[in-house]
């Protein structure tokens, strides 16, 4: 069940950031790709996905990442949402669609 939600978020994040899904799961450090990953982690955490599950789903797609990196990404999105009302609204809209 949660994996389906993860996959929906992957598609939405890739569409929003105009990032190919394949690139999202490669060790690419372009800022748009990193931002997309961070948002993906945050959205998943808002659906009560534990870090270990996010790690598992990412690994299944070919991207191995640790829980501390996932938590870091989540915190980055939280900070940005606090400072940027538009970004916070944007996140709410995505959550309302899923």
CSV table of C-alpha atoms in Angstrom, one decimal:
chain,number,residue,atom,x,y,z
A,1,UNK,CA,0.0,0.0,0.0
A,2,UNK,CA,2.7,2.5,1.0
A,3,UNK,CA,4.8,1.6,-2.0
A,4,UNK,CA,1.9,2.6,-4.3
A,5,UNK,CA,1.8,6.0,-2.6
A,6,UNK,CA,5.6,6.3,-2.9
A,7,UNK,CA,5.3,5.6,-6.7
A,8,UNK,CA,2.6,8.2,-7.1
A,9,UNK,CA,4.8,10.8,-5.3
A,10,UNK,CA,7.7,9.8,-7.5
A,11,UNK,CA,5.7,10.6,-10.6
A,12,UNK,CA,4.4,13.9,-9.2
A,13,UNK,CA,7.8,15.1,-8.0
A,14,UNK,CA,9.4,14.2,-11.4
A,15,UNK,CA,6.6,16.1,-13.2
A,16,UNK,CA,6.9,19.2,-11.0
A,17,UNK,CA,10.7,19.4,-11.3
A,18,UNK,CA,10.8,18.2,-14.9
A,19,UNK,CA,13.2,15.5,-13.9
A,20,UNK,CA,13.3,12.1,-15.6
A,21,UNK,CA,12.4,9.4,-13.1
A,22,UNK,CA,15.6,7.5,-14.1
A,23,UNK,CA,17.7,10.5,-13.2
A,24,UNK,CA,16.0,10.8,-9.8
A,25,UNK,CA,17.4,7.4,-8.8
A,26,UNK,CA,20.9,8.0,-10.0
A,27,UNK,CA,23.8,9.6,-8.0
A,28,UNK,CA,23.2,13.0,-9.6
A,29,UNK,CA,23.9,16.0,-7.5
A,30,UNK,CA,22.2,18.7,-9.7
A,31,UNK,CA,20.2,21.0,-7.4
A,32,UNK,CA,16.9,20.3,-9.2
A,33,UNK,CA,17.3,16.6,-8.7
A,34,UNK,CA,18.4,16.9,-5.1
A,35,UNK,CA,15.4,19.2,-4.4
A,36,UNK,CA,13.1,16.7,-6.0
A,37,UNK,CA,14.5,13.9,-3.8
A,38,UNK,CA,14.1,16.0,-0.7
A,39,UNK,CA,10.5,16.8,-1.5
A,40,UNK,CA,9.9,13.1,-2.2
A,41,UNK,CA,11.3,12.2,1.3
A,42,UNK,CA,9.2,14.8,2.9
A,43,UNK,CA,5.9,13.9,1.2
A,44,UNK,CA,6.5,10.2,2.1
A,45,UNK,CA,7.2,11.2,5.7
A,46,UNK,CA,3.9,13.1,5.8
A,47,UNK,CA,2.1,9.9,4.9
A,48,UNK,CA,3.8,8.2,8.0
A,49,UNK,CA,6.3,6.2,6.0
A,50,UNK,CA,9.2,5.3,8.1
A,51,UNK,CA,12.7,6.1,6.9
A,52,UNK,CA,13.5,2.4,6.6
A,53,UNK,CA,10.7,2.0,4.1
A,54,UNK,CA,11.7,5.1,2.1
A,55,UNK,CA,15.2,3.6,2.1
A,56,UNK,CA,13.9,0.3,0.8
A,57,UNK,CA,11.7,1.9,-1.9
A,58,UNK,CA,14.7,4.0,-3.1
A,59,UNK,CA,17.0,1.0,-3.1
A,60,UNK,CA,14.5,-1.0,-5.2
A,61,UNK,CA,14.7,1.8,-7.8
A,62,UNK,CA,18.5,1.7,-7.7
A,63,UNK,CA,19.3,4.6,-5.3
A,64,UNK,CA,20.9,3.5,-2.0
A,65,UNK,CA,20.6,6.1,0.7
A,66,UNK,CA,20.9,6.1,4.5
A,67,UNK,CA,18.2,7.1,7.0
A,68,UNK,CA,20.2,10.2,8.1
A,69,UNK,CA,20.3,11.6,4.6
A,70,UNK,CA,16.6,11.1,4.3
A,71,UNK,CA,16.0,12.9,7.6
A,72,UNK,CA,18.3,15.7,6.4
A,73,UNK,CA,16.3,16.1,3.2
A,74,UNK,CA,13.0,16.2,5.2
A,75,UNK,CA,14.4,18.9,7.5
A,76,UNK,CA,15.5,21.0,4.5
A,77,UNK,CA,12.0,20.9,3.1
A,78,UNK,CA,10.5,21.8,6.5
A,79,UNK,CA,12.8,24.8,6.8
A,80,UNK,CA,12.0,25.9,3.3
A,81,UNK,CA,8.2,25.5,3.9
A,82,UNK,CA,8.5,27.7,7.1
A,83,UNK,CA,10.1,30.5,5.2
A,84,UNK,CA,8.3,30.2,1.9
A,85,UNK,CA,4.5,30.3,2.1
A,86,UNK,CA,4.1,29.5,-1.6
A,87,UNK,CA,6.2,26.4,-1.1
A,88,UNK,CA,4.1,25.3,1.8
A,89,UNK,CA,0.9,25.8,-0.2
A,90,UNK,CA,2.4,23.9,-3.0
A,91,UNK,CA,3.1,20.9,-0.7
A,92,UNK,CA,-0.5,21.0,0.6
A,93,UNK,CA,-1.8,20.9,-2.9
A,94,UNK,CA,0.3,17.8,-3.7
A,95,UNK,CA,-0.9,16.1,-0.6
A,96,UNK,CA,-4.5,16.9,-1.4
A,97,UNK,CA,-4.1,15.3,-4.8
A,98,UNK,CA,-2.9,11.9,-3.4
